[in-house]
XYZ file of C-alpha atoms in Angstrom:
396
model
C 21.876 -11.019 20.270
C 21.976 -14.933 20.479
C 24.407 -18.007 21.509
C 25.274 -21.304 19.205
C 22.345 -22.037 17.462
C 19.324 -21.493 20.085
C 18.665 -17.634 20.050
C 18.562 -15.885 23.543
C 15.260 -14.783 25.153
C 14.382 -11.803 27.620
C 11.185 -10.445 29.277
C 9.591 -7.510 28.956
C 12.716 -5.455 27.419
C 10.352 -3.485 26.024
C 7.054 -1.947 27.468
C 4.121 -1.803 25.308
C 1.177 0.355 26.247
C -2.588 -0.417 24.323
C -6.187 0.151 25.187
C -6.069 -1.994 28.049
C -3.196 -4.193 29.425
C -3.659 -3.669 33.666
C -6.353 -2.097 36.009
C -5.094 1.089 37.494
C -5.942 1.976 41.238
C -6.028 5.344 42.977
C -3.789 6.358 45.962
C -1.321 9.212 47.439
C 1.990 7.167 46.479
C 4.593 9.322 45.146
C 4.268 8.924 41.022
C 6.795 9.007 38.665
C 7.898 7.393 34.781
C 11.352 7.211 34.270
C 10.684 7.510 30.513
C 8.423 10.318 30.675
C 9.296 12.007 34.064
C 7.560 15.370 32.685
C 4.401 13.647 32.227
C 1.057 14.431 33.278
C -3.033 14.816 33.042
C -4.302 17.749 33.974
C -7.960 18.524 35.208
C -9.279 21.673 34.013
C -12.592 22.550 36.064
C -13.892 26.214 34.653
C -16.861 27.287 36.385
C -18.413 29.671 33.407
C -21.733 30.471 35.311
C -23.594 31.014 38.449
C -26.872 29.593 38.962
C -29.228 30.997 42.077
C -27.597 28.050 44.240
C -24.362 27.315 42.780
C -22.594 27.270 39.188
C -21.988 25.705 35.682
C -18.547 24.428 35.040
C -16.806 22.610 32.477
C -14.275 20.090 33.173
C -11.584 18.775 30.783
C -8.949 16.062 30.844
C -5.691 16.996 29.204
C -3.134 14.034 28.081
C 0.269 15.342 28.434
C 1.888 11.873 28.621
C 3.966 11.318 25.457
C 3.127 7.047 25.053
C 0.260 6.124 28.082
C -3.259 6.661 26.711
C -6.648 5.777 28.210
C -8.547 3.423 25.635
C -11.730 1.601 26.190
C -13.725 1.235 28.711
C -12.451 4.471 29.533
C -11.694 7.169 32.177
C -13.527 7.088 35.247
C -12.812 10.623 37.085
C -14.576 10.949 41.235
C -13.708 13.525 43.746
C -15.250 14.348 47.303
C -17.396 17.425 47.418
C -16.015 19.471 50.230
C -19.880 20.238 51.583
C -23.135 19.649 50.811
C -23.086 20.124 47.016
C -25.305 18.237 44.045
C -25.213 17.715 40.952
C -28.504 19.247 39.378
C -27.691 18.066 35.749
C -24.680 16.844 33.553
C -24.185 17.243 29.757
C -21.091 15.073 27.969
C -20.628 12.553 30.829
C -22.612 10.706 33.215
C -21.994 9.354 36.847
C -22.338 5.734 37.382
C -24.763 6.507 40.301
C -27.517 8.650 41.424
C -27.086 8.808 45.257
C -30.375 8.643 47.679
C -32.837 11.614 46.530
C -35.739 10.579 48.973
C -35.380 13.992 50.758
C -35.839 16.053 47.419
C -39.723 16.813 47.150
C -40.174 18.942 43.619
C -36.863 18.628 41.492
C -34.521 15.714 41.799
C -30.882 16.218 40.743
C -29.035 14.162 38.743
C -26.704 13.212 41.608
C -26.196 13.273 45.428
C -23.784 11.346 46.346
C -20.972 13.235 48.584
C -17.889 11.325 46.137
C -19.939 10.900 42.785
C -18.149 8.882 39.854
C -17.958 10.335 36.311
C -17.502 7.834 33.072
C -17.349 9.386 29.608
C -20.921 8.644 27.291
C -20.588 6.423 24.397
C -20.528 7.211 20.710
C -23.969 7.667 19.272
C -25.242 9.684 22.288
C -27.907 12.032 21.136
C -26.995 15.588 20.099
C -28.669 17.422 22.738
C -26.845 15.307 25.261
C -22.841 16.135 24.012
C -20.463 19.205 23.898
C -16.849 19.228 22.583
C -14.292 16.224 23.264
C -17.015 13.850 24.708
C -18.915 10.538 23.666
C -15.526 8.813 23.093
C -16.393 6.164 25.493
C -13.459 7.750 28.189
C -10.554 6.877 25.311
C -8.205 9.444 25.400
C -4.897 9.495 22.719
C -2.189 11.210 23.460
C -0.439 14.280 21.901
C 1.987 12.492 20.114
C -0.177 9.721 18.371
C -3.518 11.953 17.865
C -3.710 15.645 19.389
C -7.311 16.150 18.170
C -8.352 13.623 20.809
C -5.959 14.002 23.648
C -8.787 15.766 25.582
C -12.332 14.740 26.803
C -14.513 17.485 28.279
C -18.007 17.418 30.179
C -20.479 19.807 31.916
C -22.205 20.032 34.771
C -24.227 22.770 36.946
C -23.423 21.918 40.375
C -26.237 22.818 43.384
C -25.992 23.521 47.188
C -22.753 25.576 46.456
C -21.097 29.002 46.634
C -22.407 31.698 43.950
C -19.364 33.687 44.243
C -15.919 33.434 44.451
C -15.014 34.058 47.615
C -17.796 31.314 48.634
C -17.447 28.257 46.527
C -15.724 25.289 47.902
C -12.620 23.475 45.918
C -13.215 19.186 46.015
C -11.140 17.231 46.919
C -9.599 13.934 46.955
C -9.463 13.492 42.994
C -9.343 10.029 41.642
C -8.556 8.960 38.186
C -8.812 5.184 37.431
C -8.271 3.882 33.609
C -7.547 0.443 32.399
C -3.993 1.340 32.173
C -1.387 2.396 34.388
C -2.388 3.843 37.777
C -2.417 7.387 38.805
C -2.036 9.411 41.918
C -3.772 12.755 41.859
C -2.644 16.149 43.837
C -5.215 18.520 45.237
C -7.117 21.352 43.342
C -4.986 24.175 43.119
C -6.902 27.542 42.362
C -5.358 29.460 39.452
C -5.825 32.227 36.257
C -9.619 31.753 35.224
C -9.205 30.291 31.595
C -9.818 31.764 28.019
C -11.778 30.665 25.459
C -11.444 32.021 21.732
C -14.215 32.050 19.293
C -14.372 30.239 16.299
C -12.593 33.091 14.330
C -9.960 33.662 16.978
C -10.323 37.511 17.177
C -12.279 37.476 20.359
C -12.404 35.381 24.044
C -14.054 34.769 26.582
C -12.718 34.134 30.399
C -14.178 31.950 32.761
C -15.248 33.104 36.018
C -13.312 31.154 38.175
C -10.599 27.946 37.279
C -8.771 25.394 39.037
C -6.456 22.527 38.170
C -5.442 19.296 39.525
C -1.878 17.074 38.098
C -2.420 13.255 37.941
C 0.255 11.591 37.144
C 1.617 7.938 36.682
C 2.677 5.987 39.666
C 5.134 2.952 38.931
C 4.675 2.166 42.345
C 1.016 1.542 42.289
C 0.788 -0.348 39.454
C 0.494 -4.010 39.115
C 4.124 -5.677 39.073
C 2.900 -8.486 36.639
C 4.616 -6.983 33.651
C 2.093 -6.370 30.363
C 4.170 -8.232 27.711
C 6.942 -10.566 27.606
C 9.568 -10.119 24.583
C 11.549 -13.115 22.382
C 14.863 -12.579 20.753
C 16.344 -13.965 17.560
C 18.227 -13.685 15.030
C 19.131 -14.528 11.232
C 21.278 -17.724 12.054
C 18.349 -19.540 13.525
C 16.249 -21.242 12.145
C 13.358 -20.609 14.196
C 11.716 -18.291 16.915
C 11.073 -19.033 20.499
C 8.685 -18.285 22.609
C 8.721 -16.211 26.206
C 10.045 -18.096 28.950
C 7.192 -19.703 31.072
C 5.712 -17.723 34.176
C 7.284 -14.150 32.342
C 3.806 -12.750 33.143
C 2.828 -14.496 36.353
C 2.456 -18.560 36.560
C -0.638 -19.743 37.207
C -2.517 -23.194 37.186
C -2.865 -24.064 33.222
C -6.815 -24.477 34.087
C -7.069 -21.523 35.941
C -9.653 -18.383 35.399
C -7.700 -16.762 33.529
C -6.383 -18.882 30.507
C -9.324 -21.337 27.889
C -8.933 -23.847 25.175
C -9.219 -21.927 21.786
C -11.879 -23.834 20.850
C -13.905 -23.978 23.821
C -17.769 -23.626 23.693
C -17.176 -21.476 27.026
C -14.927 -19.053 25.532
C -17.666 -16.596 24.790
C -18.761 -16.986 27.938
C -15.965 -16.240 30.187
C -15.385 -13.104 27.790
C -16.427 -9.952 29.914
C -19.418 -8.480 28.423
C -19.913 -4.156 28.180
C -19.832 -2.666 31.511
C -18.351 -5.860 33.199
C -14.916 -5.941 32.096
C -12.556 -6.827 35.157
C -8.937 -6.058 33.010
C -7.704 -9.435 33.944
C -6.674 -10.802 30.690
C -7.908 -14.417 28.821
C -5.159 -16.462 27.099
C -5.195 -19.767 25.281
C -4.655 -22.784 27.680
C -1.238 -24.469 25.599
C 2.433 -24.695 25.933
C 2.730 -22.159 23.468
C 1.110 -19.513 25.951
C 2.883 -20.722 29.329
C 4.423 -17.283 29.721
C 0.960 -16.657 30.169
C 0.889 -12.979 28.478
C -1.176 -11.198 26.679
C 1.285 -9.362 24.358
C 4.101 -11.123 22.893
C 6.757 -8.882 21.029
C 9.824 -10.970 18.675
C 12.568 -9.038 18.062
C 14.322 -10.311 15.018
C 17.642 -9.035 13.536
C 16.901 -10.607 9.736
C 20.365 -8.527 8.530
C 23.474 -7.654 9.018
C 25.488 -5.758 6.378
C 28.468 -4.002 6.390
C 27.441 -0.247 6.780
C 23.703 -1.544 8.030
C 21.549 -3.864 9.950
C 17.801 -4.740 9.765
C 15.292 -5.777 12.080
C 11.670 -7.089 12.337
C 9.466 -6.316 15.020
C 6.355 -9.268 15.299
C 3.309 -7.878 17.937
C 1.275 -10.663 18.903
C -2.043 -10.182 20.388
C -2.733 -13.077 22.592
C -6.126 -11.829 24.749
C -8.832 -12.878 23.938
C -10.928 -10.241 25.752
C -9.469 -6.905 24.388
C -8.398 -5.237 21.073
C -5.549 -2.697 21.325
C -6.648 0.400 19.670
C -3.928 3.047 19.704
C -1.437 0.566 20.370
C 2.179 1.832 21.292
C 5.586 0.060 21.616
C 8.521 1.771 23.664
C 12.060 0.525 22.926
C 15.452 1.357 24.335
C 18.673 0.578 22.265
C 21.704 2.150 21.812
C 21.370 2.223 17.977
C 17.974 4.007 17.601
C 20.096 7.567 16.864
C 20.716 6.098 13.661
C 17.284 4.993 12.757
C 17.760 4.923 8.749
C 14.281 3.921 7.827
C 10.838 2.319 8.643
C 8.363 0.134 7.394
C 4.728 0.673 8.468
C 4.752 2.253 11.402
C 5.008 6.264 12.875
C 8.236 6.467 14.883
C 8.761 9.577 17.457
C 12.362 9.616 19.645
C 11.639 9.795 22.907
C 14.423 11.701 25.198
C 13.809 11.391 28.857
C 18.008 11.912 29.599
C 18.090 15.244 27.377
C 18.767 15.726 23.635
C 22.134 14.352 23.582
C 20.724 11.040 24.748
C 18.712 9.163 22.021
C 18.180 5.726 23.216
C 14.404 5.558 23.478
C 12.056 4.967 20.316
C 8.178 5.061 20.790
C 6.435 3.334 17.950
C 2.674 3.239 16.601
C 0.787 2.341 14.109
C -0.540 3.977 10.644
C -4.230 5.188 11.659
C -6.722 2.520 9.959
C -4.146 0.509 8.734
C -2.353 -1.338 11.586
C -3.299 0.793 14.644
C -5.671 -1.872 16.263
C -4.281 -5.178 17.581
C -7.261 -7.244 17.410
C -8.177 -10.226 19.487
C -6.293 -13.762 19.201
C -5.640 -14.707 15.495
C -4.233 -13.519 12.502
C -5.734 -10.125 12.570
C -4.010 -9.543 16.124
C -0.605 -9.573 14.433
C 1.122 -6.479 14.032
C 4.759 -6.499 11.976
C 7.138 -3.532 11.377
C 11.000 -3.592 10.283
C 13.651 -0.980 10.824
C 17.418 -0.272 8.947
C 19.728 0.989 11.413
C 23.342 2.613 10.140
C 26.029 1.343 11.704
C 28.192 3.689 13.912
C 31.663 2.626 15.270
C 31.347 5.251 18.041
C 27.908 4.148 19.452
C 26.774 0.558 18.405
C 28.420 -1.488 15.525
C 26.141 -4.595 15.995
């Protein structure tokens, strides 16, 4: 784990995935996660109604990934109608713009734009404005942190379209951006309208018509600036280091992206609601020359005969973002004999098959430690582990 009496240092051995850590971008690049190659989000668009010029539908987002969420700000979902159609209202969501109406005389719809842009409404929207899974601000969990919020759902009754089956016209050309990873969307496949139970369960409903469309994670779009840097040590040091400089991209130490901790223009250069770029802000030092916003140590503190310990330290070093939901992936050889854990949920992750159980996913205890706040001493997160020792696998 270390040499002589400086302890060794790596980057980004380990991926960690929060609210916010890169920008994603749409495109048509193959996608696909090495740790998670079954992964996906599906759209769900169930038209339940016609209308005299078109339908209602309902449109959900399903997380299927087991350790990439969507936190704040949130989902933004746009597709390109595949004719003429509007959008006459919208309940759950909104679209970030209206489009020109000039040529509507009595009613105006909500939008006309030919590729609108949806963004999730924020918590506290009024009643008659919400349905089920919305006003989360577009922050999706996933099934294997929080299953009761691995969806987000909105409605719309779409205009100008087909009132039938055999007339309505599939969009195209999905898009799903989040602050996170990047994702590639397929096209709308047409498939088994869907069912909806009641409250008791002893009776559903089926919508009238239902298609789907698979985004999934592209390795290849996203940004090759890795999203943390990681520090090793051990028990025979005396102290920690820190990443080696540049691990997340060098840049000039007075550059847009780094400030003085006490600056009176730190506030300022903070991104305020609705203007966040996903660039992140770290403290202008020595101490931050890797210049990363998430630094993980990985400390063995001891080794016994039959056991070894270690202490995971997340540090928070942005200043713009909090990491709600925050996740930590790990490979090692040892995690099959995981004896024990210390504040933290822990879920084996087996991308090889069963027989291969080299990949932890760790998160934190919900309103305890599951939000890495800003710079300081509440964006600390710590966590140790025992490990058994096995002869045939990994003896330390």
């Amino acid at each position: 784990m270390a040499t002589g009496g400086r302890p060794a240092v790596t980057c980004c051995a380990a991926v960690l995935l929060a609210t916010a850590l890169l920008i994603s971008a749409p495109g048509t690049t193959e996608a696909y996660d090495s740790l998670d190659p079954n992964s996906n989000i599906t759209i769900k668009w169930d038209v339940m109604q016609w209308t005299p010029d078109g339908y209602v539908a309902v449109v959900t987002m399903y997380n299927y990934q087991q350790f990439r969420h969507i936190g704040p700000p949130g989902w933004q979902l746009g597709w390109t109608w595949a004719e003429k159609e509007v959008i006459w209202s919208m309940v759950g969501a909104q679209t970030i713009e209206q489009g020109d109406c000039s040529h509507f005389k009595a009613t105006f719809p909500t939008v006309v734009r030919k590729n609108p842009v949806v963004v999730d409404l924020l918590p506290g929207t009024p009643y008659n404005m919400q349905i089920a899974n919305c006003y989360k601000a577009g922050v999706i969990s996933t099934f294997s942190q929080d299953p009761a919020n691995a969806a987000s759902s909105f409605q719309h009754s779409v205009g100008l379209a087909g009132t039938t089956t055999k007339t309505v016209k599939v969009p195209k050309n999905f898009t799903l951006r989040t602050p996170g990873p990047d994702y590639t969307c397929g096209r709308a496949i047409v498939g088994n309208p869907s069912r909806f139970f009641s409250a008791d369960g002893r009776r559903f409903t089926q919508g009238l018509m239902t298609w789907n469309v698979t985004c999934t994670y592209s390795q290849f779009l996203a940004p090759k600036t890795p999203s943390c840097c990681v520090s090793l040590s051990s028990f025979y040091n005396d102290t920690t280091v820190n990443c080696p400089t540049c691990s997340c991209g060098c840049q000039n130490p007075s550059g847009s992206n780094c400030v003085n901790k006490g600056s009176p223009r730190l506030r300022s250069v903070i991104d305020g609601p609705g203007k966040w770029s996903g660039e992140p802000l770290v403290e202008c030092t020595c101490s931050t020359s890797h210049t990363c916003p998430v630094k993980i140590n990985w400390h063995v503190k001891q080794n016994n005969k039959d056991y070894w310990r270690v202490k995971i330290t997340i540090t928070n070093l942005n200043f713009r973002m909090n990491y709600t939901e925050w996740n930590l992936v790990v490979q090692h050889p040892n995690f099959d004999n995981i004896t024990q854990l210390f504040g933290v949920n822990y879920k084996p992750l087996t991308p090889y098959g069963g027989d291969i159980n080299n990949t932890a996913m760790f998160w934190g205890v919900k309103s305890y430690n599951d939000v890495l706040m800003q710079d300081g001493k509440l964006g600390t997160v710590q966590s140790e582990l025992l490990l058994r020792k096995d002869s045939r696998t990994f003896i330390f």
